Every structure is written in C-alpha cells, then in structure tokens.
Amino acid sequence: MEAAQAKAGCQSQCGNLSVSYPFGTEDGCFMDTKFFIKCNKSVEPPKALLQNSTIDVLHIDLDAGELRILNWLGSDCYNSSGSSFCFSTWLNSGLYNISSTKNKFTAIGYDTYAFITGSVGQDYATGCLSLCDDISDVINGSCSGVREYDISLASYYNHSRILSFNPCSHAFVVEEGEYEFSASHLNNSGEDWKLPMILDWTIGDQSCSEAKKDPETYACKENTICREPENGNGYLCKCGDVSRGTHMLKSDIDECETLRPCSSTCHNTFGGFYYSCPKGYEGDGRRDGSGCSPMVNHHNWKLHITQTAIG
C-alpha cells in the first residue's frame, strides 16, 4: 500500500486528494511543472486541478503511475429552429497518456458520428457511428448496440477532436465501467457534465537503465525498484517491501524515536526495529508487553529450598 508523503514543508492534502511527491501544490514542492497540482482554496472543500486547467484530479496512484481525473464531454445539440450548441473537448497535453486499457471512447445519440485523433510516434484516428430511427428503440443501461457505441482505444497523446450530428449527441473518453446510458442523456446539453478518466504518467522520458546513468537526476531512491510502463516512455519508482514513505523521497522512519515502543533498549533498523533487555533482565522489552524484569536464578532458588527443607 502506498503512503502519501509530500516534500518536507509542503502541503500533502488538497480537499479530498492526498498529494505525494513528485506531485506538489506549490513551487519547490513538485519534481517539475508536469506534476503541478493547483489547489483551489476558494471553494469548500478545496478542489485539486491538473496544472492550471479546469480538470479535477480525483486520485494519484504512485504504484500504477496513474491519475484519475474528471473530464468534459464533447456535445452537439440542435433545436427546432436549427440553432445549435456545440462543445468540443480537448485534452492537449504531451505530459500524460490517456490509458488505453482502462478507458473507453463512447458516442451516444441519433445519427452520430464521433472520432478522435492522436499521435503516438505517428498520427492516427479512430471513431464510431451511432444510428437510431425512433426513441422507442432506446433502452437504458449498458452502453452498446445501435444507439450507443463504445470501443477500446489506442492511447492518444496530443489531443482529441469530436464531430457529431443531430440533437443531442455526445462523445467522450470515460473510465471503463463508470458510465451507464440513460435516454435522458440524449436531451442533456452536456455543458456541465464531467466523467472520470484515467491518465498514465511517468518520470522523464528515459528508460530505467538510461536514467540510472545520472545519479543526480535519477528519481528512485534507496530500497526502491525502477520499472518501465507498458505504455509510453519514462519510468516509475516502486517501494520495496520493508520501506516506508513515498517512492522518490525514500528515508527510514526511526520507530524507536517516533513510536517509543520499548521499555528498555530499542534498536532501529531500515523499515523496522527490535528491542532487547539489559544483561541480567528478561522479558519482551515492550511497553505494552511484559517489559524487562530482573532474571531470577531458578536453579539456585530451587536448591535453596531443598537445602532449607533438609536442614
């Protein structure tokens, strides 16, 4: 289990979000601007935003190298006079990949064509078409079939573009399992509608072997394991089993000093501690246990009783 730990003197909480290094909310608290979390304290509770955007950050996963965010929908709505409201959603950031394994690209609506474009080394596009003749064909529930369409997507890196037709159509990337279709969504403008999405993040753009060549910039500290992600470049730091703290601020916790669990001699080790009693004493050495007490020479005690009985 990961333990949230910000840099010393830095804010570790923004509203409901635990902020761990390499992320931070102030200058000097994050590794680089890629990991800046803006903490909007003008609302209650405070809201964590991705850099200087309006994108909410819900969770930071240090082990998986993931961010869970809330992202806007792309929407296109028409009224009887032909006037329209159109909102296209863009995620224009070369700093994160949209997870190709934990998200779905989804389109809902009548006669709706939606597509996304992106680039991972080379440009690509993928999309889907949704057709429907009558409102009676619409069934609430799972997002699959003639009225809604979802597809797995290759992770796109730069941006997404949405084109759609007829009232009201929507297209969006959403965390798998986090969207359930309702017929009411066809008349929802989507203007204030956000859904969760998973982004992948890494440190730098070098592999583990390349990054280790420069100890000054290599982020994985003592007792951590460097690993490379399945998607994209860069690397991640994973804590070893016996260590505490965050993955790039690796330091031992002195349990003898912080917990003071022993009634006698406490010995701190990296990731743990043990205790002992002085020579001539016995017990478990713990304050909440038997502690330490003078050893009784059972052999001499028994001999003394025997001698007394004989005498």
PDB file of C-alpha atoms in Angstrom, residues 15-295:
ATOM      1  CA  GLY A  15      -9.502  18.755  -0.273  1.00  0.00           C
ATOM      2  CA  ASN A  16     -10.046  15.008  -0.647  1.00  0.00           C
ATOM      3  CA  LEU A  17      -6.833  14.453  -2.626  1.00  0.00           C
ATOM      4  CA  SER A  18      -3.641  13.167  -0.992  1.00  0.00           C
ATOM      5  CA  VAL A  19      -0.736  14.861  -2.767  1.00  0.00           C
ATOM      6  CA  SER A  20       2.503  12.855  -2.792  1.00  0.00           C
ATOM      7  CA  TYR A  21       5.849  13.719  -4.364  1.00  0.00           C
ATOM      8  CA  PRO A  22       6.660  14.018  -7.295  1.00  0.00           C
ATOM      9  CA  PHE A  23       3.355  15.954  -7.296  1.00  0.00           C
ATOM     10  CA  GLY A  24       3.015  19.173  -5.339  1.00  0.00           C
ATOM     11  CA  THR A  25       0.822  22.241  -4.984  1.00  0.00           C
ATOM     12  CA  GLU A  26       3.499  24.956  -4.654  1.00  0.00           C
ATOM     13  CA  ASP A  27       6.831  25.949  -6.178  1.00  0.00           C
ATOM     14  CA  GLY A  28       9.602  23.786  -4.804  1.00  0.00           C
ATOM     15  CA  CYS A  29       7.174  21.009  -3.875  1.00  0.00           C
ATOM     16  CA  PHE A  30       6.884  19.169  -7.218  1.00  0.00           C
ATOM     17  CA  MET A  31       9.538  17.493  -9.363  1.00  0.00           C
ATOM     18  CA  ASP A  32       8.731  19.639 -12.414  1.00  0.00           C
ATOM     19  CA  THR A  33       5.747  21.537 -13.816  1.00  0.00           C
ATOM     20  CA  LYS A  34       4.264  18.307 -15.189  1.00  0.00           C
ATOM     21  CA  PHE A  35       3.466  17.354 -11.599  1.00  0.00           C
ATOM     22  CA  PHE A  36       1.948  20.665 -10.502  1.00  0.00           C
ATOM     23  CA  ILE A  37      -1.449  20.337  -8.811  1.00  0.00           C
ATOM     24  CA  LYS A  38      -3.317  23.616  -8.433  1.00  0.00           C
ATOM     25  CA  CYS A  39      -5.225  23.663  -5.141  1.00  0.00           C
ATOM     26  CA  ASN A  40      -8.262  25.926  -5.472  1.00  0.00           C
ATOM     27  CA  LYS A  41      -8.990  27.001  -1.894  1.00  0.00           C
ATOM     28  CA  SER A  42     -11.755  29.421  -2.862  1.00  0.00           C
ATOM     29  CA  VAL A  43     -14.251  26.528  -2.653  1.00  0.00           C
ATOM     30  CA  GLU A  44     -15.054  24.197   0.237  1.00  0.00           C
ATOM     31  CA  PRO A  45     -13.662  21.618   0.304  1.00  0.00           C
ATOM     32  CA  PRO A  46     -10.648  22.802  -1.734  1.00  0.00           C
ATOM     33  CA  LYS A  47     -10.516  21.404  -5.266  1.00  0.00           C
ATOM     34  CA  ALA A  48      -7.396  19.871  -6.863  1.00  0.00           C
ATOM     35  CA  LEU A  49      -6.897  20.823 -10.524  1.00  0.00           C
ATOM     36  CA  LEU A  50      -4.484  19.463 -13.127  1.00  0.00           C
ATOM     37  CA  GLN A  51      -1.872  22.207 -13.529  1.00  0.00           C
ATOM     38  CA  ASN A  52      -3.690  25.453 -14.434  1.00  0.00           C
ATOM     39  CA  SER A  53      -6.650  23.755 -16.132  1.00  0.00           C
ATOM     40  CA  THR A  54     -10.253  23.227 -15.027  1.00  0.00           C
ATOM     41  CA  ILE A  55      -9.737  19.445 -14.898  1.00  0.00           C
ATOM     42  CA  ASP A  56     -10.420  17.938 -11.460  1.00  0.00           C
ATOM     43  CA  VAL A  57      -7.854  15.482 -10.072  1.00  0.00           C
ATOM     44  CA  LEU A  58      -9.564  12.755  -8.024  1.00  0.00           C
ATOM     45  CA  HIS A  59      -6.711  10.375  -7.180  1.00  0.00           C
ATOM     46  CA  ILE A  60      -2.958   9.929  -7.618  1.00  0.00           C
ATOM     47  CA  ASP A  61      -1.741   6.318  -7.849  1.00  0.00           C
ATOM     48  CA  LEU A  62       2.010   6.164  -7.222  1.00  0.00           C
ATOM     49  CA  ASP A  63       2.402   2.421  -7.806  1.00  0.00           C
ATOM     50  CA  ALA A  64       0.462   2.252 -11.085  1.00  0.00           C
ATOM     51  CA  GLY A  65       1.587   5.665 -12.355  1.00  0.00           C
ATOM     52  CA  GLU A  66      -1.980   6.863 -12.879  1.00  0.00           C
ATOM     53  CA  LEU A  67      -4.118   9.948 -12.357  1.00  0.00           C
ATOM     54  CA  ARG A  68      -7.898   9.732 -12.063  1.00  0.00           C
ATOM     55  CA  ILE A  69      -9.458  12.933 -13.378  1.00  0.00           C
ATOM     56  CA  LEU A  70     -12.863  14.347 -14.319  1.00  0.00           C
ATOM     57  CA  ASN A  71     -13.006  15.439 -17.954  1.00  0.00           C
ATOM     58  CA  TRP A  72     -15.586  17.310 -20.015  1.00  0.00           C
ATOM     59  CA  LEU A  73     -17.747  15.775 -22.744  1.00  0.00           C
ATOM     60  CA  GLY A  74     -17.928  16.747 -26.389  1.00  0.00           C
ATOM     61  CA  SER A  75     -21.545  17.627 -27.207  1.00  0.00           C
ATOM     62  CA  ASP A  76     -23.652  18.793 -30.148  1.00  0.00           C
ATOM     63  CA  CYS A  77     -27.316  19.805 -29.685  1.00  0.00           C
ATOM     64  CA  TYR A  78     -29.843  21.319 -32.135  1.00  0.00           C
ATOM     65  CA  ASN A  79     -33.298  22.838 -31.581  1.00  0.00           C
ATOM     66  CA  SER A  80     -36.256  23.072 -33.955  1.00  0.00           C
ATOM     67  CA  SER A  81     -35.081  26.409 -35.389  1.00  0.00           C
ATOM     68  CA  GLY A  82     -31.739  24.960 -36.349  1.00  0.00           C
ATOM     69  CA  SER A  83     -29.762  26.804 -33.699  1.00  0.00           C
ATOM     70  CA  SER A  84     -27.110  24.691 -32.095  1.00  0.00           C
ATOM     71  CA  PHE A  85     -24.888  24.374 -29.100  1.00  0.00           C
ATOM     72  CA  CYS A  86     -21.603  22.656 -29.767  1.00  0.00           C
ATOM     73  CA  PHE A  87     -18.855  21.907 -27.296  1.00  0.00           C
ATOM     74  CA  SER A  88     -15.684  20.103 -28.354  1.00  0.00           C
ATOM     75  CA  THR A  89     -13.447  18.612 -25.712  1.00  0.00           C
ATOM     76  CA  TRP A  90      -9.674  18.831 -25.959  1.00  0.00           C
ATOM     77  CA  LEU A  91      -7.030  17.310 -23.757  1.00  0.00           C
ATOM     78  CA  ASN A  92      -3.960  18.944 -25.223  1.00  0.00           C
ATOM     79  CA  SER A  93      -1.099  17.707 -23.089  1.00  0.00           C
ATOM     80  CA  GLY A  94       2.060  15.922 -24.138  1.00  0.00           C
ATOM     81  CA  LEU A  95       2.761  15.209 -20.475  1.00  0.00           C
ATOM     82  CA  TYR A  96       0.283  12.376 -19.973  1.00  0.00           C
ATOM     83  CA  ASN A  97      -1.041   9.407 -21.920  1.00  0.00           C
ATOM     84  CA  ILE A  98      -4.712   8.525 -21.803  1.00  0.00           C
ATOM     85  CA  SER A  99      -4.802   4.937 -20.572  1.00  0.00           C
ATOM     86  CA  SER A 100      -5.533   2.541 -23.412  1.00  0.00           C
ATOM     87  CA  THR A 101      -6.555  -0.285 -21.065  1.00  0.00           C
ATOM     88  CA  LYS A 102      -8.773   1.466 -18.500  1.00  0.00           C
ATOM     89  CA  ASN A 103     -10.853   3.829 -20.678  1.00  0.00           C
ATOM     90  CA  LYS A 104     -13.475   3.577 -23.417  1.00  0.00           C
ATOM     91  CA  PHE A 105     -14.252   6.032 -26.204  1.00  0.00           C
ATOM     92  CA  THR A 106     -18.048   6.353 -26.265  1.00  0.00           C
ATOM     93  CA  ALA A 107     -20.592   8.076 -28.531  1.00  0.00           C
ATOM     94  CA  ILE A 108     -24.325   8.417 -27.839  1.00  0.00           C
ATOM     95  CA  GLY A 109     -27.083   9.996 -29.927  1.00  0.00           C
ATOM     96  CA  TYR A 110     -29.160   9.828 -33.110  1.00  0.00           C
ATOM     97  CA  ASP A 111     -27.169   9.648 -36.353  1.00  0.00           C
ATOM     98  CA  THR A 112     -23.987  10.473 -34.513  1.00  0.00           C
ATOM     99  CA  TYR A 113     -20.512  10.182 -35.918  1.00  0.00           C
ATOM    100  CA  ALA A 114     -17.667  10.769 -33.477  1.00  0.00           C
ATOM    101  CA  PHE A 115     -13.957  10.298 -33.835  1.00  0.00           C
ATOM    102  CA  ILE A 116     -10.729  11.032 -32.040  1.00  0.00           C
ATOM    103  CA  THR A 117      -7.320  11.731 -33.467  1.00  0.00           C
ATOM    104  CA  GLY A 118      -3.988  11.498 -31.763  1.00  0.00           C
ATOM    105  CA  SER A 119      -0.337  10.747 -32.124  1.00  0.00           C
ATOM    106  CA  VAL A 120       1.976   8.144 -30.641  1.00  0.00           C
ATOM    107  CA  GLY A 121       5.011   8.435 -32.862  1.00  0.00           C
ATOM    108  CA  GLN A 122       2.643   8.812 -35.840  1.00  0.00           C
ATOM    109  CA  ASP A 123      -0.846  10.247 -36.260  1.00  0.00           C
ATOM    110  CA  TYR A 124      -3.896   8.016 -36.143  1.00  0.00           C
ATOM    111  CA  ALA A 125      -7.678   8.317 -35.911  1.00  0.00           C
ATOM    112  CA  THR A 126     -10.468   6.075 -34.682  1.00  0.00           C
ATOM    113  CA  GLY A 127     -14.197   6.615 -34.347  1.00  0.00           C
ATOM    114  CA  CYS A 128     -17.699   5.182 -34.263  1.00  0.00           C
ATOM    115  CA  LEU A 129     -21.168   5.721 -35.734  1.00  0.00           C
ATOM    116  CA  SER A 130     -24.467   5.585 -33.817  1.00  0.00           C
ATOM    117  CA  LEU A 131     -27.814   5.311 -35.683  1.00  0.00           C
ATOM    118  CA  CYS A 132     -31.392   5.213 -34.395  1.00  0.00           C
ATOM    119  CA  ASP A 133     -34.808   5.528 -36.104  1.00  0.00           C
ATOM    120  CA  ASP A 134     -37.123   6.085 -33.151  1.00  0.00           C
ATOM    121  CA  ILE A 135     -37.000   6.916 -29.423  1.00  0.00           C
ATOM    122  CA  SER A 136     -38.718   3.576 -28.750  1.00  0.00           C
ATOM    123  CA  ASP A 137     -35.505   1.872 -29.836  1.00  0.00           C
ATOM    124  CA  VAL A 138     -33.661   3.442 -26.918  1.00  0.00           C
ATOM    125  CA  ILE A 139     -33.049   1.240 -23.881  1.00  0.00           C
ATOM    126  CA  ASN A 140     -31.476   2.469 -20.666  1.00  0.00           C
ATOM    127  CA  GLY A 141     -28.484   0.600 -19.294  1.00  0.00           C
ATOM    128  CA  SER A 142     -25.411  -0.868 -20.907  1.00  0.00           C
ATOM    129  CA  CYS A 143     -23.587   1.264 -23.440  1.00  0.00           C
ATOM    130  CA  SER A 144     -23.525  -0.974 -26.509  1.00  0.00           C
ATOM    131  CA  GLY A 145     -25.766  -1.510 -29.518  1.00  0.00           C
ATOM    132  CA  VAL A 146     -27.345   0.662 -32.213  1.00  0.00           C
ATOM    133  CA  ARG A 147     -27.923   3.797 -30.107  1.00  0.00           C
ATOM    134  CA  GLU A 148     -24.599   3.948 -28.303  1.00  0.00           C
ATOM    135  CA  TYR A 149     -21.215   2.635 -29.272  1.00  0.00           C
ATOM    136  CA  ASP A 150     -18.023   2.208 -27.368  1.00  0.00           C
ATOM    137  CA  ILE A 151     -14.612   0.994 -28.452  1.00  0.00           C
ATOM    138  CA  SER A 152     -11.292   0.254 -26.868  1.00  0.00           C
ATOM    139  CA  LEU A 153      -8.752   2.820 -27.944  1.00  0.00           C
ATOM    140  CA  ALA A 154      -5.051   3.050 -28.522  1.00  0.00           C
ATOM    141  CA  SER A 155      -3.608   5.603 -26.139  1.00  0.00           C
ATOM    142  CA  TYR A 156      -3.662   9.025 -27.804  1.00  0.00           C
ATOM    143  CA  TYR A 157      -1.073  11.535 -26.814  1.00  0.00           C
ATOM    144  CA  ASN A 158      -1.771  15.046 -28.052  1.00  0.00           C
ATOM    145  CA  HIS A 159      -5.463  15.850 -28.394  1.00  0.00           C
ATOM    146  CA  SER A 160      -8.982  14.678 -29.232  1.00  0.00           C
ATOM    147  CA  ARG A 161     -11.467  16.173 -31.714  1.00  0.00           C
ATOM    148  CA  ILE A 162     -15.213  15.498 -31.700  1.00  0.00           C
ATOM    149  CA  LEU A 163     -17.667  15.868 -34.638  1.00  0.00           C
ATOM    150  CA  SER A 164     -21.325  14.933 -34.118  1.00  0.00           C
ATOM    151  CA  PHE A 165     -24.757  15.438 -35.721  1.00  0.00           C
ATOM    152  CA  ASN A 166     -28.401  15.763 -34.531  1.00  0.00           C
ATOM    153  CA  PRO A 167     -29.784  16.666 -31.070  1.00  0.00           C
ATOM    154  CA  CYS A 168     -28.331  15.823 -28.567  1.00  0.00           C
ATOM    155  CA  SER A 169     -25.196  13.835 -29.319  1.00  0.00           C
ATOM    156  CA  HIS A 170     -22.224  13.295 -27.034  1.00  0.00           C
ATOM    157  CA  ALA A 171     -18.784  11.765 -27.345  1.00  0.00           C
ATOM    158  CA  PHE A 172     -16.273  11.205 -24.576  1.00  0.00           C
ATOM    159  CA  VAL A 173     -13.494   9.078 -23.171  1.00  0.00           C
ATOM    160  CA  VAL A 174     -14.549   7.557 -19.841  1.00  0.00           C
ATOM    161  CA  GLU A 175     -13.086   5.156 -17.318  1.00  0.00           C
ATOM    162  CA  GLU A 176     -14.371   1.682 -18.124  1.00  0.00           C
ATOM    163  CA  GLY A 177     -17.406   0.749 -16.046  1.00  0.00           C
ATOM    164  CA  GLU A 178     -18.090   4.342 -14.945  1.00  0.00           C
ATOM    165  CA  TYR A 179     -20.791   5.269 -17.479  1.00  0.00           C
ATOM    166  CA  GLU A 180     -24.310   3.867 -17.774  1.00  0.00           C
ATOM    167  CA  PHE A 181     -26.546   5.086 -20.581  1.00  0.00           C
ATOM    168  CA  SER A 182     -29.890   6.777 -19.943  1.00  0.00           C
ATOM    169  CA  ALA A 183     -32.304   8.071 -22.596  1.00  0.00           C
ATOM    170  CA  SER A 184     -32.327  11.402 -20.758  1.00  0.00           C
ATOM    171  CA  HIS A 185     -28.708  11.914 -21.803  1.00  0.00           C
ATOM    172  CA  LEU A 186     -29.880  12.496 -25.395  1.00  0.00           C
ATOM    173  CA  ASN A 187     -31.526  15.764 -24.299  1.00  0.00           C
ATOM    174  CA  ASN A 188     -28.802  16.769 -21.868  1.00  0.00           C
ATOM    175  CA  SER A 189     -26.652  19.547 -23.316  1.00  0.00           C
ATOM    176  CA  GLY A 190     -23.591  18.136 -21.560  1.00  0.00           C
ATOM    177  CA  GLU A 191     -22.430  21.668 -20.765  1.00  0.00           C
ATOM    178  CA  ASP A 192     -21.750  20.849 -17.102  1.00  0.00           C
ATOM    179  CA  TRP A 193     -21.267  17.123 -17.488  1.00  0.00           C
ATOM    180  CA  LYS A 194     -17.987  15.510 -16.422  1.00  0.00           C
ATOM    181  CA  LEU A 195     -16.934  11.864 -16.311  1.00  0.00           C
ATOM    182  CA  PRO A 196     -13.874  10.107 -14.839  1.00  0.00           C
ATOM    183  CA  MET A 197     -10.880   9.229 -16.998  1.00  0.00           C
ATOM    184  CA  ILE A 198      -7.550   7.525 -16.248  1.00  0.00           C
ATOM    185  CA  LEU A 199      -4.278   9.150 -17.337  1.00  0.00           C
ATOM    186  CA  ASP A 200      -0.882   7.436 -17.289  1.00  0.00           C
ATOM    187  CA  TRP A 201       2.157   9.340 -16.005  1.00  0.00           C
ATOM    188  CA  THR A 202       5.863   8.576 -15.780  1.00  0.00           C
ATOM    189  CA  ILE A 203       9.083  10.288 -14.738  1.00  0.00           C
ATOM    190  CA  GLY A 204      11.011  11.786 -17.652  1.00  0.00           C
ATOM    191  CA  ASP A 205      11.309  10.011 -20.981  1.00  0.00           C
ATOM    192  CA  GLN A 206      14.271   7.716 -20.309  1.00  0.00           C
ATOM    193  CA  SER A 207      14.291   4.001 -19.577  1.00  0.00           C
ATOM    194  CA  CYS A 208      15.444   2.728 -16.171  1.00  0.00           C
ATOM    195  CA  SER A 209      18.879   1.764 -17.481  1.00  0.00           C
ATOM    196  CA  GLU A 210      19.379   5.161 -19.116  1.00  0.00           C
ATOM    197  CA  ALA A 211      18.156   7.122 -16.082  1.00  0.00           C
ATOM    198  CA  LYS A 212      20.453   5.248 -13.666  1.00  0.00           C
ATOM    199  CA  LYS A 213      23.497   6.572 -15.506  1.00  0.00           C
ATOM    200  CA  ASP A 214      22.916  10.006 -13.958  1.00  0.00           C
ATOM    201  CA  PRO A 215      22.586   9.626 -10.156  1.00  0.00           C
ATOM    202  CA  GLU A 216      21.900  13.360  -9.782  1.00  0.00           C
ATOM    203  CA  THR A 217      18.640  13.214 -11.726  1.00  0.00           C
ATOM    204  CA  TYR A 218      17.672   9.572 -11.128  1.00  0.00           C
ATOM    205  CA  ALA A 219      14.482   9.726  -9.057  1.00  0.00           C
ATOM    206  CA  CYS A 220      14.296   6.252  -7.497  1.00  0.00           C
ATOM    207  CA  LYS A 221      15.946   6.353  -4.080  1.00  0.00           C
ATOM    208  CA  GLU A 222      17.271   3.698  -1.688  1.00  0.00           C
ATOM    209  CA  ASN A 223      15.266   0.483  -1.441  1.00  0.00           C
ATOM    210  CA  THR A 224      13.051   1.304  -4.421  1.00  0.00           C
ATOM    211  CA  ILE A 225      12.604  -0.593  -7.660  1.00  0.00           C
ATOM    212  CA  CYS A 226      12.650   1.130 -11.050  1.00  0.00           C
ATOM    213  CA  ARG A 227      10.147  -0.161 -13.573  1.00  0.00           C
ATOM    214  CA  GLU A 228       9.060   0.872 -17.036  1.00  0.00           C
ATOM    215  CA  PRO A 229       5.383   1.343 -18.014  1.00  0.00           C
ATOM    216  CA  GLU A 230       3.599  -0.689 -20.655  1.00  0.00           C
ATOM    217  CA  ASN A 231       2.565   2.483 -22.495  1.00  0.00           C
ATOM    218  CA  GLY A 232       4.863   5.370 -23.337  1.00  0.00           C
ATOM    219  CA  ASN A 233       8.354   6.329 -22.270  1.00  0.00           C
ATOM    220  CA  GLY A 234       9.862   7.147 -18.888  1.00  0.00           C
ATOM    221  CA  TYR A 235       9.947   5.119 -15.694  1.00  0.00           C
ATOM    222  CA  LEU A 236       8.289   4.716 -12.285  1.00  0.00           C
ATOM    223  CA  CYS A 237       9.653   4.045  -8.785  1.00  0.00           C
ATOM    224  CA  LYS A 238       8.095   1.307  -6.666  1.00  0.00           C
ATOM    225  CA  CYS A 239       8.764   0.945  -2.937  1.00  0.00           C
ATOM    226  CA  GLY A 240      10.409  -2.206  -1.578  1.00  0.00           C
ATOM    227  CA  ASP A 241       8.505  -4.280   0.981  1.00  0.00           C
ATOM    228  CA  VAL A 242      10.386  -3.029   4.049  1.00  0.00           C
ATOM    229  CA  SER A 243      10.473   0.669   3.262  1.00  0.00           C
ATOM    230  CA  ARG A 244       8.075   3.449   4.155  1.00  0.00           C
ATOM    231  CA  GLY A 245       7.242   6.836   2.767  1.00  0.00           C
ATOM    232  CA  THR A 246       6.895   7.904  -0.808  1.00  0.00           C
ATOM    233  CA  HIS A 247       8.721   6.406  -3.763  1.00  0.00           C
ATOM    234  CA  MET A 248      11.077   9.282  -4.516  1.00  0.00           C
ATOM    235  CA  LEU A 249      11.575  10.687  -1.011  1.00  0.00           C
ATOM    236  CA  LYS A 250      12.952   7.496   0.426  1.00  0.00           C
ATOM    237  CA  SER A 251      14.004   7.750   4.045  1.00  0.00           C
ATOM    238  CA  ASP A 252      13.795   5.454   7.025  1.00  0.00           C
ATOM    239  CA  ILE A 253      11.368   6.150   9.854  1.00  0.00           C
ATOM    240  CA  ASP A 254      13.012   5.843  13.268  1.00  0.00           C
ATOM    241  CA  GLU A 255      10.322   3.875  15.084  1.00  0.00           C
ATOM    242  CA  CYS A 256      12.354   3.960  18.301  1.00  0.00           C
ATOM    243  CA  GLU A 257      12.069   7.747  18.306  1.00  0.00           C
ATOM    244  CA  THR A 258       8.560   8.188  16.907  1.00  0.00           C
ATOM    245  CA  LEU A 259       6.719   5.217  18.454  1.00  0.00           C
ATOM    246  CA  ARG A 260       8.797   4.698  21.631  1.00  0.00           C
ATOM    247  CA  PRO A 261       7.503   1.123  21.881  1.00  0.00           C
ATOM    248  CA  CYS A 262      10.158  -0.224  24.226  1.00  0.00           C
ATOM    249  CA  SER A 263      10.571  -0.086  27.965  1.00  0.00           C
ATOM    250  CA  SER A 264      14.271  -0.830  27.629  1.00  0.00           C
ATOM    251  CA  THR A 265      16.725  -0.810  24.705  1.00  0.00           C
ATOM    252  CA  CYS A 266      15.262  -0.157  21.228  1.00  0.00           C
ATOM    253  CA  HIS A 267      17.281  -0.886  18.074  1.00  0.00           C
ATOM    254  CA  ASN A 268      16.169   0.888  14.887  1.00  0.00           C
ATOM    255  CA  THR A 269      16.610  -0.842  11.507  1.00  0.00           C
ATOM    256  CA  PHE A 270      15.692   0.263   7.993  1.00  0.00           C
ATOM    257  CA  GLY A 271      11.972  -0.375   7.769  1.00  0.00           C
ATOM    258  CA  GLY A 272      11.600  -1.733  11.291  1.00  0.00           C
ATOM    259  CA  PHE A 273      13.007  -2.122  14.828  1.00  0.00           C
ATOM    260  CA  TYR A 274      13.653  -4.651  17.558  1.00  0.00           C
ATOM    261  CA  TYR A 275      14.162  -4.440  21.302  1.00  0.00           C
ATOM    262  CA  SER A 276      16.277  -6.123  23.960  1.00  0.00           C
ATOM    263  CA  CYS A 277      16.615  -6.208  27.733  1.00  0.00           C
ATOM    264  CA  PRO A 278      19.882  -5.441  29.559  1.00  0.00           C
ATOM    265  CA  LYS A 279      22.068  -8.268  30.763  1.00  0.00           C
ATOM    266  CA  GLY A 280      20.520  -9.863  33.809  1.00  0.00           C
ATOM    267  CA  TYR A 281      16.966  -8.919  32.773  1.00  0.00           C
ATOM    268  CA  GLU A 282      14.329 -10.824  30.828  1.00  0.00           C
ATOM    269  CA  GLY A 283      11.042 -10.130  29.038  1.00  0.00           C
ATOM    270  CA  ASP A 284       9.838  -8.932  25.633  1.00  0.00           C
ATOM    271  CA  GLY A 285      11.067  -5.360  26.208  1.00  0.00           C
ATOM    272  CA  ARG A 286       7.778  -3.800  25.088  1.00  0.00           C
ATOM    273  CA  ARG A 287       5.829  -1.153  26.968  1.00  0.00           C
ATOM    274  CA  ASP A 288       2.597  -2.930  26.067  1.00  0.00           C
ATOM    275  CA  GLY A 289       4.053  -6.353  26.902  1.00  0.00           C
ATOM    276  CA  SER A 290       5.959  -7.898  29.761  1.00  0.00           C
ATOM    277  CA  GLY A 291       8.717  -5.277  29.621  1.00  0.00           C
ATOM    278  CA  CYS A 292      12.018  -6.117  31.327  1.00  0.00           C
ATOM    279  CA  SER A 293      12.405  -7.501  34.836  1.00  0.00           C
ATOM    280  CA  PRO A 294      15.382  -8.916  36.788  1.00  0.00           C
ATOM    281  CA  MET A 295      16.112 -12.513  35.940  1.00  0.00           C
TER     282      MET A 295
END
